[in-house]
XYZ file of C-alpha atoms in Angstrom:
440
model
C 134.092 148.885 84.491
C 135.388 151.344 81.891
C 138.225 150.210 79.644
C 140.203 152.499 77.373
C 142.001 150.512 74.711
C 144.720 152.296 72.791
C 145.817 151.504 69.264
C 149.365 150.771 70.345
C 148.093 148.207 72.831
C 145.971 146.578 70.158
C 148.939 146.397 67.840
C 151.164 144.767 70.432
C 148.499 142.235 71.352
C 147.897 141.301 67.731
C 151.612 141.006 67.082
C 152.047 138.713 70.054
C 149.100 136.544 69.055
C 150.353 136.279 65.465
C 153.752 135.126 66.669
C 152.148 132.439 68.800
C 149.769 131.498 66.011
C 152.688 131.141 63.621
C 154.506 128.878 66.045
C 151.523 126.695 66.804
C 149.536 126.606 63.532
C 149.286 123.613 61.242
C 148.363 123.167 57.597
C 144.789 122.107 56.952
C 145.792 118.653 55.829
C 148.161 117.957 58.706
C 147.301 115.318 61.304
C 145.854 116.742 64.538
C 147.059 115.936 68.020
C 145.311 112.895 69.472
C 143.259 113.161 72.618
C 143.826 111.291 75.873
C 142.663 107.989 74.419
C 145.025 108.263 71.441
C 142.207 108.760 68.903
C 140.915 111.831 67.125
C 138.109 113.782 68.827
C 135.856 113.595 65.770
C 132.391 112.083 66.002
C 133.277 108.928 64.111
C 129.713 107.592 64.264
C 128.211 110.486 62.283
C 131.183 112.351 60.819
C 129.673 115.599 62.089
C 131.565 118.402 63.767
C 131.315 118.196 67.557
C 129.935 121.528 68.756
C 130.579 122.630 72.336
C 129.268 125.698 74.159
C 131.459 127.437 76.715
C 129.897 129.773 79.305
C 132.072 132.596 80.602
C 131.883 136.164 81.871
C 134.976 137.250 79.948
C 133.629 139.684 77.381
C 135.804 140.670 74.390
C 136.083 144.281 75.604
C 138.342 143.105 78.450
C 141.937 141.893 78.258
C 141.061 138.446 79.582
C 138.148 138.263 77.154
C 140.402 139.105 74.234
C 142.830 136.388 75.349
C 140.038 133.826 75.711
C 138.596 134.635 72.278
C 142.075 134.412 70.751
C 142.637 130.942 72.195
C 139.169 129.646 71.290
C 139.493 130.965 67.731
C 142.924 129.409 67.405
C 141.667 126.049 68.690
C 138.725 126.131 66.282
C 141.046 126.850 63.357
C 143.355 123.990 64.267
C 140.401 121.613 64.655
C 138.260 122.805 61.766
C 135.820 120.143 60.613
C 136.156 118.222 63.883
C 135.448 120.360 66.940
C 133.933 123.823 67.271
C 133.764 125.713 70.581
C 131.249 128.574 70.789
C 131.488 131.179 73.549
C 128.348 132.247 75.427
C 129.294 135.413 77.339
C 127.483 136.912 80.321
C 129.676 139.658 81.839
C 127.618 139.693 85.049
C 129.635 137.160 87.058
C 127.207 136.672 90.012
C 124.331 136.282 87.552
C 126.294 133.736 85.531
C 127.001 131.698 88.665
C 123.302 131.503 89.463
C 122.488 130.644 85.844
C 124.871 127.669 85.924
C 123.326 126.380 89.152
C 119.862 126.693 87.629
C 120.939 124.854 84.480
C 122.433 122.016 86.520
C 119.231 121.710 88.567
C 117.204 121.608 85.333
C 119.356 118.817 83.840
C 120.770 121.266 81.288
C 124.350 121.380 82.559
C 126.547 123.536 80.276
C 129.185 121.809 78.185
C 131.966 123.939 79.718
C 131.816 126.686 82.360
C 133.951 128.347 85.026
C 132.885 129.134 88.577
C 134.133 130.111 92.036
C 135.051 127.004 94.015
C 133.713 127.008 97.583
C 134.318 123.972 99.821
C 131.196 124.976 101.777
C 129.030 124.844 98.650
C 129.634 121.624 96.736
C 126.202 121.574 95.124
C 127.715 121.446 91.643
C 130.045 118.559 92.440
C 127.394 116.648 94.378
C 124.816 116.989 91.609
C 126.290 113.970 89.816
C 126.053 115.892 86.548
C 129.666 116.951 86.047
C 132.263 115.233 83.906
C 135.003 113.419 85.846
C 138.377 114.320 84.320
C 140.289 111.743 86.395
C 140.446 109.067 83.648
C 141.946 111.615 81.267
C 144.504 113.108 83.668
C 147.637 111.506 82.198
C 151.126 112.290 83.534
C 151.829 115.000 80.976
C 148.618 116.912 81.697
C 148.930 116.354 85.439
C 152.391 117.929 85.404
C 150.810 121.234 84.331
C 149.250 121.675 87.806
C 150.277 121.529 91.448
C 149.236 118.418 93.326
C 147.711 120.630 96.032
C 145.353 122.249 93.518
C 144.347 118.880 92.061
C 143.682 117.456 95.522
C 141.626 120.490 96.537
C 139.372 120.086 93.504
C 139.016 116.312 93.846
C 135.718 115.642 95.604
C 134.704 112.099 96.557
C 137.410 110.702 94.321
C 136.306 112.634 91.232
C 138.182 115.501 89.596
C 135.235 117.446 88.203
C 137.101 120.749 87.899
C 140.324 121.706 86.154
C 142.568 124.191 88.051
C 142.841 127.439 86.179
C 142.931 130.671 88.174
C 143.755 131.459 91.802
C 144.882 135.056 91.833
C 146.653 136.926 94.598
C 144.930 140.083 95.834
C 147.394 142.955 96.253
C 147.429 146.667 97.081
C 147.478 148.992 94.072
C 148.345 152.621 94.742
C 148.678 155.835 92.764
C 152.254 157.069 93.220
C 151.390 160.553 91.957
C 148.634 160.993 94.550
C 150.942 159.628 97.241
C 153.570 162.191 96.219
C 151.009 165.023 96.346
C 150.374 164.101 99.973
C 154.087 163.875 100.747
C 154.105 160.069 101.034
C 157.274 158.434 99.751
C 156.536 154.710 100.092
C 153.735 152.273 100.720
C 153.240 151.544 104.446
C 154.371 148.223 105.914
C 152.329 148.270 109.136
C 148.642 148.939 109.671
C 149.419 151.869 111.996
C 151.441 153.422 109.175
C 148.660 152.588 106.724
C 146.052 154.583 108.637
C 148.548 157.444 109.033
C 148.857 157.437 105.234
C 145.057 157.509 104.948
C 145.001 160.588 107.193
C 147.718 162.283 105.126
C 145.842 161.621 101.911
C 142.540 162.803 103.329
C 144.156 165.973 104.703
C 145.471 166.672 101.194
C 141.976 166.423 99.715
C 142.576 162.956 98.262
C 140.173 160.061 98.885
C 142.429 157.274 100.189
C 140.801 154.014 99.043
C 138.127 152.424 96.859
C 135.573 150.220 98.628
C 132.167 148.721 97.772
C 129.320 146.820 99.449
C 127.164 145.588 96.551
C 127.257 142.059 95.076
C 129.987 140.216 97.023
C 131.389 143.429 98.591
C 134.671 142.393 96.969
C 136.977 145.281 97.809
C 135.590 145.541 101.346
C 135.906 141.813 102.048
C 139.468 141.893 100.706
C 140.258 144.461 103.392
C 138.344 142.505 106.050
C 140.246 139.337 105.138
C 143.597 141.111 105.396
C 142.691 142.612 108.787
C 141.495 139.250 110.118
C 144.568 137.324 108.942
C 146.903 140.013 110.271
C 145.276 139.557 113.677
C 144.731 135.797 113.749
C 147.073 134.263 111.174
C 146.376 132.742 107.774
C 144.418 129.871 109.361
C 141.712 132.144 110.726
C 139.147 130.964 108.155
C 140.071 127.276 108.283
C 137.127 124.840 108.608
C 135.749 124.862 112.138
C 137.132 128.285 113.009
C 134.420 130.619 114.372
C 133.647 133.843 112.558
C 132.761 135.614 115.820
C 136.216 135.220 117.371
C 137.879 138.193 119.115
C 140.133 138.582 116.071
C 137.149 138.826 113.733
C 135.495 141.386 116.007
C 138.673 143.466 115.944
C 138.903 143.060 112.152
C 135.351 144.420 111.865
C 136.402 147.457 113.911
C 139.249 148.126 111.489
C 136.946 147.693 108.494
C 134.522 150.238 109.894
C 137.430 152.618 110.439
C 138.547 152.138 106.835
C 135.164 153.227 105.488
C 135.893 156.714 106.824
C 138.480 156.972 104.046
C 136.454 155.944 100.987
C 134.029 157.499 98.530
C 130.430 158.395 99.473
C 129.045 155.891 96.964
C 130.969 152.959 98.457
C 127.807 152.016 100.360
C 125.719 150.334 97.680
C 128.414 150.677 95.036
C 129.453 147.699 92.927
C 132.775 146.578 91.476
C 132.515 148.823 88.413
C 131.939 151.919 90.543
C 134.690 151.120 93.026
C 137.362 150.144 90.507
C 136.570 153.072 88.225
C 137.259 155.517 91.048
C 140.815 154.214 91.191
C 141.260 154.006 87.428
C 140.300 157.656 86.860
C 142.369 158.881 89.822
C 139.570 159.619 92.280
C 141.106 157.341 94.916
C 144.701 156.586 95.827
C 144.424 152.864 96.630
C 142.463 149.731 95.840
C 142.849 146.092 96.926
C 142.302 143.854 93.915
C 143.561 141.087 91.654
C 145.471 141.141 88.342
C 142.298 141.539 86.265
C 142.292 145.217 87.299
C 145.450 145.789 85.246
C 143.626 145.472 81.940
C 141.402 148.400 82.919
C 144.273 150.779 83.715
C 145.006 153.165 80.801
C 148.523 152.786 79.449
C 149.329 156.446 80.073
C 148.615 155.794 83.759
C 151.006 152.825 84.080
C 154.002 154.883 85.313
C 151.856 156.181 88.182
C 150.826 152.745 89.481
C 152.611 150.952 92.273
C 151.772 147.513 93.676
C 152.584 146.415 97.215
C 152.054 143.626 99.691
C 149.693 144.083 102.610
C 150.714 145.817 105.804
C 150.875 143.711 108.971
C 150.758 144.517 112.668
C 154.429 143.634 112.916
C 153.811 141.092 115.673
C 154.762 137.955 113.759
C 151.205 136.617 113.346
C 151.788 136.697 109.604
C 154.961 137.301 107.597
C 155.304 140.486 105.612
C 154.356 139.691 102.036
C 151.549 137.232 102.842
C 148.581 137.402 100.489
C 144.844 137.070 100.435
C 143.831 135.277 97.234
C 140.712 134.786 95.249
C 139.397 131.264 95.396
C 140.021 128.690 92.716
C 138.122 129.664 89.583
C 138.344 126.369 87.702
C 136.701 125.078 84.557
C 134.144 122.301 84.740
C 132.072 120.410 82.194
C 128.766 118.616 82.111
C 128.526 114.878 81.594
C 128.178 114.113 77.903
C 125.953 111.673 75.982
C 128.896 110.207 74.068
C 132.538 109.331 74.532
C 133.403 111.450 71.498
C 132.024 114.594 73.132
C 133.878 113.842 76.372
C 137.133 113.454 74.471
C 136.514 116.691 72.565
C 136.087 118.571 75.854
C 139.274 117.031 77.237
C 141.178 117.950 74.082
C 140.010 121.541 74.385
C 140.801 121.747 78.114
C 144.315 120.460 77.474
C 144.685 123.199 74.873
C 143.363 125.837 77.305
C 145.874 124.832 79.985
C 148.910 124.356 77.732
C 152.096 126.390 78.172
C 151.363 128.344 74.999
C 147.804 129.238 76.029
C 148.926 130.084 79.570
C 151.308 132.684 78.171
C 148.554 134.232 76.065
C 146.303 134.459 79.128
C 149.111 136.044 81.165
C 150.684 138.409 78.660
C 147.546 139.359 76.728
C 144.858 138.731 79.333
C 146.733 139.893 82.456
C 145.770 136.697 84.283
C 148.090 134.622 86.420
C 146.943 131.026 86.184
C 147.236 127.929 88.353
C 149.039 126.195 85.509
C 152.824 126.011 85.619
C 154.596 128.455 83.365
C 158.043 129.939 82.903
C 158.442 133.421 81.450
C 161.666 134.536 79.803
C 163.213 137.930 80.605
C 161.885 139.163 77.279
C 158.365 137.985 78.114
C 158.583 139.592 81.565
C 159.520 142.866 79.883
C 156.616 142.422 77.479
C 154.286 142.032 80.466
C 154.687 145.754 81.094
C 155.491 147.684 84.266
C 152.245 147.034 86.122
C 151.847 143.310 85.455
C 155.598 142.935 85.975
C 155.256 144.437 89.467
C 152.320 142.195 90.185
C 154.167 139.027 89.157
C 157.186 139.986 91.282
C 155.218 140.836 94.459
C 152.839 137.901 94.134
C 155.669 135.400 93.591
C 157.332 136.472 96.855
C 154.375 135.432 99.011
C 155.201 132.634 101.460
C 151.759 132.351 103.074
C 148.253 132.943 101.810
C 144.570 132.506 102.565
C 141.438 132.768 100.459
C 139.177 135.814 100.770
C 136.545 135.204 103.446
C 133.555 135.630 101.152
C 134.717 132.737 98.930
C 134.487 130.287 101.837
C 131.160 131.417 103.281
C 128.089 129.265 102.937
C 125.477 130.683 100.542
C 123.315 132.260 103.273
C 126.262 134.054 104.869
C 127.653 135.095 101.503
C 124.323 136.663 100.596
C 124.126 138.469 103.934
C 127.615 139.949 104.244
C 126.955 143.042 102.037
C 124.089 144.167 104.273
C 126.089 143.308 107.394
C 128.968 145.509 106.250
C 126.566 148.341 105.450
C 124.947 147.936 108.868
C 128.364 147.985 110.528
C 129.351 151.203 108.770
C 125.984 152.863 109.517
C 126.172 151.940 113.238
C 123.227 149.567 112.951
C 125.474 146.769 114.244
C 128.379 146.838 116.629
C 131.480 144.907 115.532
C 130.461 142.185 117.985
C 126.964 141.979 116.488
C 128.417 141.965 112.978
C 130.635 138.975 113.778
C 127.865 137.150 115.648
C 125.356 137.512 112.814
C 127.945 136.422 110.274
C 128.713 133.315 112.318
C 125.008 132.471 112.706
C 124.364 132.903 108.981
C 127.258 130.574 108.207
C 125.927 127.646 110.233
C-alpha cells in the first residue's frame, strides 16, 4: 500500500518516542530488570551477548513498523552487552506465514515470530517445537492480558503464544464523498446501506473497496458481517455448517455488493483495494486500525468510522464487530535456559504498558494487552484513531472474520469461490456448499 509520511507527523512521532525514552531509559552502569527467574538474562556460561532474531511483516515504512523498530531499538539499548534482538522483515504477510511453517517443519523454528491464530490449524502448536511460556507467566505479567485470551491460546496445557493483537474491523467512509452524494450519515441498516450505495453510484462515486486476491480480506469482512447479521455472532462457532441458509443469503448479499466496487476488485490484492480508498477513488472500506497509518494527514478531517449496519431484527446488537483473529507472538524452543529467559524478558518488554502505548499512539495498533489512555493521550491519537478507539470500545458482541477460522484447504479456495460467485460460475447455494466441503 502507498504511505505518504509528512514531516510534521515524523516530528510528533519522534517527540513522543523521546519522551517515552527519557522516562524509561537507564544509565549504562545501572542494574537491569531481572527476568522471570530473578536472574539476569545474560549468557553466564560464555559471557556472550544473546542474539535473537524476530520475524515480522512490519516494515519501517509503516506506522506499526516504525513503532516496532522503536521498541526493539529501545530494548537493545537498555540491554546492551546482554541481549540483542534483530528484526527480519518480510512485508508479504501470507508469504511470511508459509515461511514460518516451512522453518518449523525443517527444525529451524524462528526465535520469535507472529502469526494468525486459527483453532482449525494448530500445526504450529502441535509441532512440539514452540516455547511454552506457562512457567514464566507470573501474576504481574498475567495481569496484562484477559483470561479469555490466555485460555484461547493455551493448547494442551501449554501457552505457546503471547496475546498481542486482536483488532476490530470497522467501516471507514469518506465524509466528503458522502456529502457530494447528498448523504448525511452512515447507514444503520443494510437496506439503508444499499440505498447509500445506489446514491453514491448515481453520483459517479464508486461506493466501496473490495478484493479477491490473497485472503480476499475486504470481501470476507463484508461476508462475515452479512452472515453474522443474519445468523448471530455464533454463526461460525465450531460445528456450525458453512452451507446454512444464512450463509447462502450472506453470499447473495456479497454478490450484490460487488456491483458497487472497482473493476479491479476481482484479482486485486490488499494494496490495490486499500489504495482506492486512500486516494479517494472509493467512498467506503471495511478494515482494521492498521489502515489509519496509510491515510494522509490532510485527509483525516474527511474520514468517518462507523459500526456495521444490521437488519434491525435483533439477531445482533447495533455496534457488534467482526474482528481479526488473534495475531500473537510465539517463540521456538531454545537450546539453553539463558536464551529462553532472554526471550521472556523481551516479550515482557513488548507487552508492557509503556510499549503498548507506543504501539497504539505511534503504530495505530490496538493491542490485546490492557492499557489506559489519558485524555491527553487520546487527543494525541488524532481524529481518526480516536474515532476508531471510541467505536471499537462500544462493541458488546463480536466474532472473528470467517477466513481466519477456515481450515487451510477452505482458506486457499475462498478467493476463487468469491470470484466464481461474482462471475455467475456458482450460485450462492453452490458457493456455500463448496466452501463447506473444502472445510471438512
